[in-house]
Short mmCIF file of C-alpha atoms and ligand atoms in Angstrom, two decimals:
data_model
loop_
_atom_site.label_atom_id
_atom_site.label_comp_id
_atom_site.label_asym_id
_atom_site.label_seq_id
_atom_site.Cartn_x
_atom_site.Cartn_y
_atom_site.Cartn_z
CA MET A 1 34.50 10.05 -29.66
CA ALA A 2 30.65 10.50 -27.69
CA GLU A 3 27.98 8.04 -28.05
CA THR A 4 24.89 8.47 -29.88
CA VAL A 5 21.63 7.37 -28.15
CA LEU A 6 18.48 7.20 -29.53
CA VAL A 7 15.20 8.22 -27.14
CA THR A 8 11.97 7.39 -28.21
CA GLY A 9 9.39 9.67 -26.70
CA GLY A 10 12.11 12.22 -25.77
CA ALA A 11 9.25 15.17 -26.24
CA GLY A 12 7.56 13.63 -23.04
CA TYR A 13 7.74 13.99 -19.29
CA VAL A 14 10.36 11.43 -18.28
CA GLY A 15 11.91 11.53 -21.90
CA SER A 16 12.71 14.90 -22.24
CA HIS A 17 14.43 15.04 -18.73
CA ALA A 18 16.56 12.45 -19.85
CA ALA A 19 17.45 13.69 -23.04
CA ALA A 20 18.43 16.98 -21.74
CA LEU A 21 20.99 15.05 -18.78
CA LEU A 22 22.39 12.84 -21.76
CA VAL A 23 23.02 16.26 -23.59
CA GLU A 24 24.67 17.53 -20.47
CA ARG A 25 26.44 14.54 -19.92
CA GLY A 26 28.28 14.77 -23.51
CA TYR A 27 26.03 12.45 -25.32
CA GLU A 28 25.03 12.70 -29.00
CA VAL A 29 20.89 12.59 -28.82
CA VAL A 30 19.00 11.74 -31.29
CA VAL A 31 14.85 12.23 -30.39
CA ALA A 32 12.24 10.71 -31.87
CA ASP A 33 8.53 11.47 -30.98
CA ASP A 34 5.57 11.84 -33.08
CA LEU A 35 4.49 14.73 -30.41
CA SER A 36 1.25 12.90 -29.74
CA THR A 37 1.52 13.78 -26.16
CA GLY A 38 5.29 15.25 -26.51
CA HIS A 39 6.06 18.80 -26.73
CA ARG A 40 8.60 19.87 -29.51
CA ALA A 41 9.51 22.52 -27.01
CA ALA A 42 10.56 19.98 -24.58
CA VAL A 43 13.48 18.74 -26.76
CA PRO A 44 16.86 19.89 -25.94
CA PRO A 45 18.11 22.35 -28.72
CA ALA A 46 21.57 20.20 -28.85
CA ALA A 47 19.55 16.81 -29.81
CA ARG A 48 18.31 16.13 -33.37
CA PHE A 49 14.42 15.78 -33.42
CA VAL A 50 13.35 13.10 -36.07
CA ARG A 51 8.99 13.39 -35.70
CA LEU A 52 8.12 9.68 -36.01
CA ASP A 53 5.64 7.62 -35.21
CA LEU A 54 7.12 4.37 -34.52
CA ALA A 55 4.29 2.64 -36.36
CA ASP A 56 5.79 3.98 -39.16
CA GLN A 57 8.02 0.91 -40.35
CA GLU A 58 9.75 2.89 -43.44
CA GLY A 59 10.37 6.37 -41.43
CA LEU A 60 11.85 3.55 -38.13
CA GLN A 61 14.14 2.20 -41.18
CA GLY A 62 15.41 5.52 -42.50
CA LEU A 63 16.23 6.55 -39.08
CA PHE A 64 18.47 3.85 -38.28
CA ARG A 65 20.28 4.05 -41.71
CA ALA A 66 20.71 8.04 -41.29
CA HIS A 67 22.09 6.90 -37.42
CA ARG A 68 24.74 4.71 -35.86
CA PHE A 69 23.25 4.34 -32.24
CA ASP A 70 25.09 3.07 -29.53
CA ALA A 71 22.21 2.46 -27.25
CA ILE A 72 18.42 3.33 -27.17
CA MET A 73 16.18 4.55 -24.56
CA HIS A 74 12.68 3.70 -25.25
CA PHE A 75 10.53 6.00 -23.47
CA ALA A 76 7.50 6.35 -26.03
CA ALA A 77 4.33 4.69 -25.15
CA LEU A 78 0.54 4.98 -24.39
CA SER A 79 0.55 5.83 -20.16
CA LEU A 80 -2.29 6.28 -19.40
CA VAL A 81 -3.99 3.83 -16.67
CA GLY A 82 -7.26 4.47 -16.62
CA GLU A 83 -7.90 4.78 -20.33
CA SER A 84 -5.90 1.51 -20.98
CA MET A 85 -8.79 0.21 -18.96
CA LYS A 86 -11.37 1.24 -21.52
CA ASP A 87 -9.21 0.57 -24.73
CA PRO A 88 -7.05 -2.91 -23.87
CA LEU A 89 -6.46 -3.66 -27.38
CA ARG A 90 -5.17 -0.27 -28.29
CA TRP A 91 -2.83 0.05 -25.04
CA ILE A 92 -1.62 -3.54 -25.63
CA GLY A 93 -1.23 -3.92 -29.48
CA ASP A 94 0.84 -0.23 -29.61
CA ASN A 95 2.78 -0.83 -26.68
CA THR A 96 3.85 -3.92 -27.77
CA GLY A 97 3.97 -3.64 -31.48
CA ASN A 98 6.14 -0.44 -31.40
CA ALA A 99 8.76 -2.08 -29.21
CA VAL A 100 9.13 -4.87 -31.44
CA ARG A 101 9.01 -2.84 -34.07
CA LEU A 102 11.81 -0.62 -32.71
CA LEU A 103 13.70 -4.32 -31.80
CA ARG A 104 13.81 -5.63 -35.04
CA ALA A 105 15.63 -2.17 -35.96
CA ALA A 106 17.95 -2.74 -33.63
CA HIS A 107 18.83 -6.22 -34.32
CA GLU A 108 19.06 -5.26 -37.63
CA ALA A 109 21.55 -2.00 -36.92
CA ARG A 110 23.34 -4.06 -34.56
CA VAL A 111 22.62 -1.99 -31.74
CA GLY A 112 23.01 -4.08 -28.55
CA ARG A 113 21.73 -1.58 -25.40
CA PHE A 114 18.26 -1.00 -24.43
CA VAL A 115 16.36 0.60 -21.77
CA LEU A 116 13.18 0.18 -21.21
CA SER A 117 10.89 2.73 -19.61
CA SER A 118 9.30 0.48 -17.40
CA THR A 119 6.44 1.11 -14.42
CA ALA A 120 5.63 -0.39 -10.84
CA ALA A 121 2.05 -0.92 -12.14
CA LEU A 122 3.17 -4.12 -13.14
CA PHE A 123 2.99 -5.24 -9.50
CA ASP A 124 0.03 -6.20 -7.78
CA PRO A 125 0.43 -3.44 -4.95
CA ALA A 126 -1.55 -5.55 -2.31
CA GLY A 127 0.11 -4.60 0.85
CA ASP A 128 2.17 -1.91 2.07
CA ARG A 129 5.68 -3.49 2.35
CA PRO A 130 8.54 -1.87 -0.11
CA ILE A 131 8.01 -3.59 -3.42
CA ASP A 132 10.97 -5.63 -4.90
CA GLU A 133 12.57 -7.00 -8.16
CA GLN A 134 11.01 -10.24 -6.55
CA ALA A 135 7.91 -8.95 -5.84
CA PRO A 136 4.91 -11.15 -7.82
CA VAL A 137 4.55 -9.60 -11.18
CA GLU A 138 0.27 -9.17 -11.60
CA PRO A 139 -0.52 -6.45 -13.71
CA GLN A 140 -3.92 -4.72 -12.35
CA SER A 141 -4.19 -2.54 -15.80
CA PRO A 142 -3.71 -3.52 -19.79
CA TYR A 143 -1.38 -0.50 -19.22
CA GLY A 144 0.93 -1.93 -16.65
CA ASP A 145 0.58 -5.72 -18.77
CA SER A 146 1.88 -4.22 -21.87
CA LYS A 147 5.00 -2.74 -20.14
CA PHE A 148 4.97 -6.49 -18.63
CA MET A 149 4.45 -7.74 -22.31
CA VAL A 150 7.74 -5.65 -23.41
CA GLU A 151 10.01 -6.86 -20.46
CA ARG A 152 8.91 -10.56 -21.75
CA ILE A 153 10.16 -9.60 -25.54
CA LEU A 154 13.35 -8.13 -23.99
CA TYR A 155 14.12 -11.57 -22.46
CA TRP A 156 13.99 -13.25 -25.42
CA ALA A 157 15.74 -10.33 -27.43
CA ASP A 158 18.36 -11.01 -24.94
CA ARG A 159 18.45 -14.76 -24.83
CA ILE A 160 18.25 -15.31 -28.78
CA LEU A 161 19.51 -11.78 -30.15
CA GLY A 162 21.84 -10.84 -27.59
CA ILE A 163 20.20 -7.48 -26.66
CA ARG A 164 21.04 -6.30 -23.86
CA SER A 165 18.12 -4.50 -21.97
CA ALA A 166 17.54 -2.55 -18.57
CA CYS A 167 14.11 -2.68 -17.49
CA LEU A 168 13.17 0.19 -15.14
CA ARG A 169 10.20 0.25 -13.58
CA TYR A 170 8.95 3.59 -12.09
CA PHE A 171 6.92 4.26 -9.31
CA ASN A 172 5.63 7.95 -8.94
CA ALA A 173 7.91 10.26 -11.58
CA ALA A 174 7.69 13.74 -10.22
CA GLY A 175 9.57 17.19 -10.03
CA ALA A 176 11.23 19.09 -12.93
CA HIS A 177 14.44 19.58 -14.07
CA PRO A 178 16.35 22.21 -11.77
CA VAL A 179 17.02 25.12 -14.18
CA GLY A 180 13.16 25.30 -14.80
CA HIS A 181 12.82 25.29 -18.93
CA ILE A 182 11.17 21.61 -19.05
CA GLY A 183 8.96 20.31 -16.68
CA GLU A 184 5.41 17.99 -16.84
CA ASP A 185 2.84 19.36 -19.13
CA HIS A 186 0.23 16.22 -19.32
CA ARG A 187 -3.16 16.92 -21.31
CA PRO A 188 -5.11 16.74 -19.56
CA GLU A 189 -3.38 16.55 -16.31
CA THR A 190 -4.06 13.56 -13.78
CA HIS A 191 -0.95 13.84 -11.86
CA LEU A 192 -1.11 14.85 -8.06
CA ILE A 193 1.91 17.30 -7.72
CA PRO A 194 1.29 19.30 -10.67
CA ILE A 195 -2.46 19.23 -10.01
CA VAL A 196 -1.83 20.30 -6.04
CA ILE A 197 0.64 22.98 -7.57
CA GLU A 198 -1.93 24.41 -10.40
CA ALA A 199 -4.47 24.89 -7.43
CA ALA A 200 -2.18 26.92 -5.19
CA LEU A 201 -0.93 28.80 -8.26
CA GLY A 202 -4.98 29.90 -8.78
CA LYS A 203 -4.94 27.83 -12.11
CA ARG A 204 -7.82 25.27 -10.80
CA LYS A 205 -10.72 25.78 -7.83
CA ALA A 206 -9.15 23.15 -5.83
CA VAL A 207 -7.64 19.66 -5.78
CA THR A 208 -9.87 17.23 -4.67
CA VAL A 209 -8.30 14.06 -2.27
CA PHE A 210 -9.24 11.04 -3.56
CA GLY A 211 -9.90 8.93 -0.93
CA SER A 212 -9.49 9.85 3.11
CA ASP A 213 -10.37 6.38 4.47
CA TYR A 214 -7.53 4.60 3.59
CA ALA A 215 -5.14 2.41 6.12
CA THR A 216 -2.40 4.87 6.11
CA PRO A 217 -1.47 7.09 8.67
CA ASP A 218 -3.48 9.82 8.33
CA GLY A 219 -6.10 8.12 5.36
CA THR A 220 -4.85 9.19 2.37
CA CYS A 221 -2.79 6.88 -0.31
CA VAL A 222 0.78 6.96 0.01
CA ARG A 223 3.15 6.95 -3.19
CA ASP A 224 6.60 6.88 -3.57
CA TYR A 225 7.80 9.72 -5.50
CA VAL A 226 10.91 9.98 -7.14
CA HIS A 227 12.62 12.64 -9.07
CA VAL A 228 12.57 12.58 -12.76
CA MET A 229 16.08 13.89 -12.75
CA ASP A 230 16.93 10.85 -10.58
CA LEU A 231 14.88 8.50 -13.16
CA ALA A 232 16.75 10.03 -15.94
CA ASP A 233 20.12 9.55 -13.76
CA ALA A 234 19.27 5.67 -13.85
CA HIS A 235 18.88 5.70 -17.34
CA ILE A 236 22.60 6.53 -17.61
CA ALA A 237 23.46 4.93 -15.22
CA VAL A 238 22.41 1.29 -16.44
CA LEU A 239 24.22 2.29 -19.93
CA ASP A 240 27.83 0.46 -19.12
CA PRO A 241 26.48 -2.62 -17.30
CA LEU A 242 24.50 -2.97 -20.20
CA ARG A 243 27.59 -3.84 -22.51
CA HIS A 244 27.77 -7.25 -20.53
CA ARG A 245 24.16 -8.14 -18.97
CA SER A 246 20.76 -7.35 -18.60
CA VAL A 247 18.93 -5.86 -15.68
CA ARG A 248 15.83 -4.85 -14.37
CA TYR A 249 15.51 -2.35 -11.31
CA ASN A 250 12.31 -0.89 -9.01
CA LEU A 251 13.12 2.95 -9.24
CA GLY A 252 11.77 4.74 -6.13
CA THR A 253 13.64 6.61 -3.46
CA GLY A 254 11.96 3.93 -0.39
CA SER A 255 9.98 6.42 1.51
CA GLY A 256 6.49 6.88 0.52
CA HIS A 257 4.54 10.20 1.30
CA SER A 258 0.57 10.70 1.42
CA VAL A 259 -1.94 12.92 -0.31
CA ARG A 260 -1.71 15.40 2.40
CA GLU A 261 2.06 15.35 3.02
CA VAL A 262 2.16 16.66 -0.68
CA ILE A 263 -0.65 19.27 -0.12
CA ARG A 264 1.76 20.61 2.54
CA ALA A 265 5.01 20.45 0.96
CA VAL A 266 3.56 22.49 -1.83
CA GLU A 267 1.95 24.92 0.86
CA GLU A 268 5.61 24.77 2.44
CA VAL A 269 7.23 25.89 -0.64
CA GLY A 270 4.69 28.02 -2.54
CA GLY A 271 4.31 29.95 0.90
CA ARG A 272 0.23 29.75 -0.02
CA LYS A 273 -2.77 28.00 1.07
CA VAL A 274 -4.28 24.93 -1.08
CA PRO A 275 -8.45 24.49 -1.49
CA VAL A 276 -8.72 21.12 -0.42
CA GLU A 277 -11.68 19.15 -1.19
CA LEU A 278 -12.52 15.50 -0.06
CA GLY A 279 -13.70 13.37 -2.33
CA PRO A 280 -14.25 9.51 -3.10
CA ARG A 281 -11.60 7.15 -3.95
CA ARG A 282 -10.44 7.02 -7.10
CA PRO A 283 -11.41 3.25 -8.70
CA GLY A 284 -7.91 1.13 -8.94
CA ASP A 285 -5.94 3.18 -6.75
CA THR A 286 -4.38 1.36 -3.85
CA ALA A 287 -3.26 2.37 -0.35
CA THR A 288 0.73 2.43 -0.58
CA LEU A 289 2.63 1.71 -3.34
CA VAL A 290 6.71 2.33 -2.23
CA ALA A 291 9.73 0.85 -3.84
CA ASP A 292 12.21 -1.37 -2.63
CA PRO A 293 15.36 0.42 -4.54
CA ALA A 294 18.48 -1.64 -2.87
CA ALA A 295 19.34 -3.46 -5.92
CA ILE A 296 20.43 -0.39 -8.11
CA ARG A 297 21.75 0.72 -4.97
CA ARG A 298 24.13 -2.14 -4.24
CA GLU A 299 24.86 -3.10 -7.55
CA LEU A 300 25.35 0.19 -9.82
CA GLY A 301 25.66 2.84 -6.52
CA TRP A 302 22.74 4.59 -8.15
CA THR A 303 20.82 6.81 -5.44
CA PRO A 304 18.65 9.74 -5.36
CA HIS A 305 20.08 13.31 -5.38
CA TYR A 306 16.51 14.79 -4.62
CA PRO A 307 15.42 12.30 -1.87
CA GLY A 308 13.09 14.46 -0.15
CA LEU A 309 9.37 15.50 -1.43
CA ARG A 310 10.18 19.68 -0.79
CA ALA A 311 13.25 19.07 -3.41
CA ILE A 312 11.02 17.44 -5.55
CA VAL A 313 8.23 19.75 -5.07
CA GLU A 314 10.51 22.85 -5.35
CA THR A 315 11.96 22.29 -8.62
CA ALA A 316 8.20 21.30 -9.91
CA TRP A 317 7.14 24.82 -8.11
CA ARG A 318 9.63 26.61 -10.50
CA TRP A 319 8.79 25.11 -13.56
CA HIS A 320 4.96 25.97 -13.00
CA GLU A 321 5.69 28.95 -11.64
CA LYS A 322 7.79 30.02 -14.94
CA HIS A 323 5.64 28.47 -17.81
CA PRO A 324 1.78 28.74 -16.04
CA GLU A 325 0.76 27.56 -20.00
CA GLY A 326 3.39 24.67 -19.69
CA TYR A 327 4.62 24.31 -23.00
CA GLY A 328 1.93 26.83 -24.27
CA PRO A 329 -1.04 26.32 -26.36
CA PRO A 330 -1.57 23.28 -28.70
CA LYS A 331 0.44 23.75 -32.13
CA SER A 332 -1.71 24.50 -35.36
CA PRO A 333 -3.07 21.77 -37.74
CA ASP A 334 -0.46 22.98 -40.31
CA SER A 335 2.54 22.28 -38.02
CA SER A 336 1.74 19.00 -36.82
CA ARG A 337 2.64 17.35 -40.27
CA PRO A 338 4.75 14.56 -39.82
CA ALA A 339 8.37 15.47 -41.02
CA ILE A 340 11.10 13.24 -41.06
CA ARG A 341 13.96 14.58 -40.73
CA PRO A 342 16.92 12.68 -39.55
N1 LIG B 401 -4.75 12.02 -6.13
C1 LIG B 401 -5.73 12.81 -5.63
N2 LIG B 401 -6.08 13.63 -6.35
C2 LIG B 401 -5.73 14.11 -7.59
C3 LIG B 401 -4.95 12.98 -8.22
C4 LIG B 401 -4.08 12.19 -7.39
O1 LIG B 401 -5.86 12.49 -4.42
O2 LIG B 401 -6.33 14.82 -8.18
C5 LIG B 401 -3.98 10.86 -5.27
C6 LIG B 401 -4.25 9.47 -6.09
O3 LIG B 401 -5.48 8.84 -5.67
C7 LIG B 401 -3.24 8.62 -5.71
C8 LIG B 401 -1.84 9.55 -5.50
O4 LIG B 401 -2.50 10.99 -5.80
O5 LIG B 401 -3.16 8.35 -4.57
C9 LIG B 401 -1.23 9.96 -6.60
O6 LIG B 401 -1.42 9.82 -7.88
P1 LIG B 401 -1.30 10.17 -9.38
O7 LIG B 401 -2.36 10.33 -10.26
O8 LIG B 401 -0.72 11.42 -9.37
O9 LIG B 401 -0.15 8.54 -9.63
P2 LIG B 401 -1.05 7.14 -9.53
O10 LIG B 401 0.17 6.62 -8.46
O11 LIG B 401 -2.14 6.96 -9.61
O12 LIG B 401 -0.16 7.01 -10.52
C10 LIG B 401 1.53 6.71 -11.28
C11 LIG B 401 1.68 7.14 -12.76
C12 LIG B 401 1.44 5.49 -13.37
C13 LIG B 401 2.36 4.74 -12.89
C14 LIG B 401 1.52 4.14 -11.60
C15 LIG B 401 3.09 3.25 -11.44
O13 LIG B 401 1.00 7.96 -13.43
O14 LIG B 401 1.70 5.64 -15.33
O15 LIG B 401 2.19 5.51 -10.93
O16 LIG B 401 3.36 3.74 -9.89
F1 LIG B 401 1.68 3.34 -13.77
#
């Protein structure tokens, strides 16, 4: 019988791609999302959708009464690094509180496998060496620390309650499903690749390069862009080892690309010039942030199917070209009423 996976935040960017891949691989999928930032249309039609805020204890209990889950993938979280610097208590309170409520429900329902959408933002990115799992943890924002706190909670949930967990620290999630029916649609958009594509498509005047005087080969910041389908694939790859042990992995390709390289890749894929402006550095940015993904390669044989910038940009371009308005205009207030339909 197919296993059933609960995907919280499955209407969001990475969560919806994981939900899609789970469905493609034959899993039963239940998506729980409050649609505060996610999009209903991003949820695969074959998945069950439950509109739920994880702070709603009763709703959560109802969800676990209605379904028997074999594993949980937890994507739902506040994820804007910059905003977390303005409202630390909200970011930390929501992200840890929701994780604890979810884990309590998991424990009561005897769900023993939990995959956390974690982040490279829990490392201190000083230096330009690829970051492995032994690198010192030194979150530079309440967002990064909230994820690390959840990792610590998971440590105790494993040790005392026997809930096995995988903490997957993503570097720069990018790209879209190869079919082009789901993709990245943050409001407002802050991420580089969608912004560059929007500039190429004439949807914004230009892309501003945040700093061109970094100690990198071309002076612009270097990041490890990892395809969202490869991230989704890693979430599924850990399900089997989670039967026996907890794991934590840094998820990137191991190769960095500069802002200028991203712009060039978009120009090549789109066949048009991208209007560019040079701007000052963005506070909090670091010159280089690249993963050392050797551990997950060695232990699980996970390796990116979209290792190059071009393949990543091609899928992102397809999504943006087919969906110039993303998932469309915001829903009317009436249709945003919570409706719990397990
Ligand atoms: N950038 C620009 N112009 C823009 C937007 C971005 O030059 O308009 C630059 C940034 O300065 C940075 C690079 O492009 O050097 C990538 O920026 P993103 O905002 O796309 O991504 P970040 O590296 O800042 O952050 C991402 C996620 C975070 C996560 C972090 C961890 O957005 O949630 O990676 O690696 F915490």
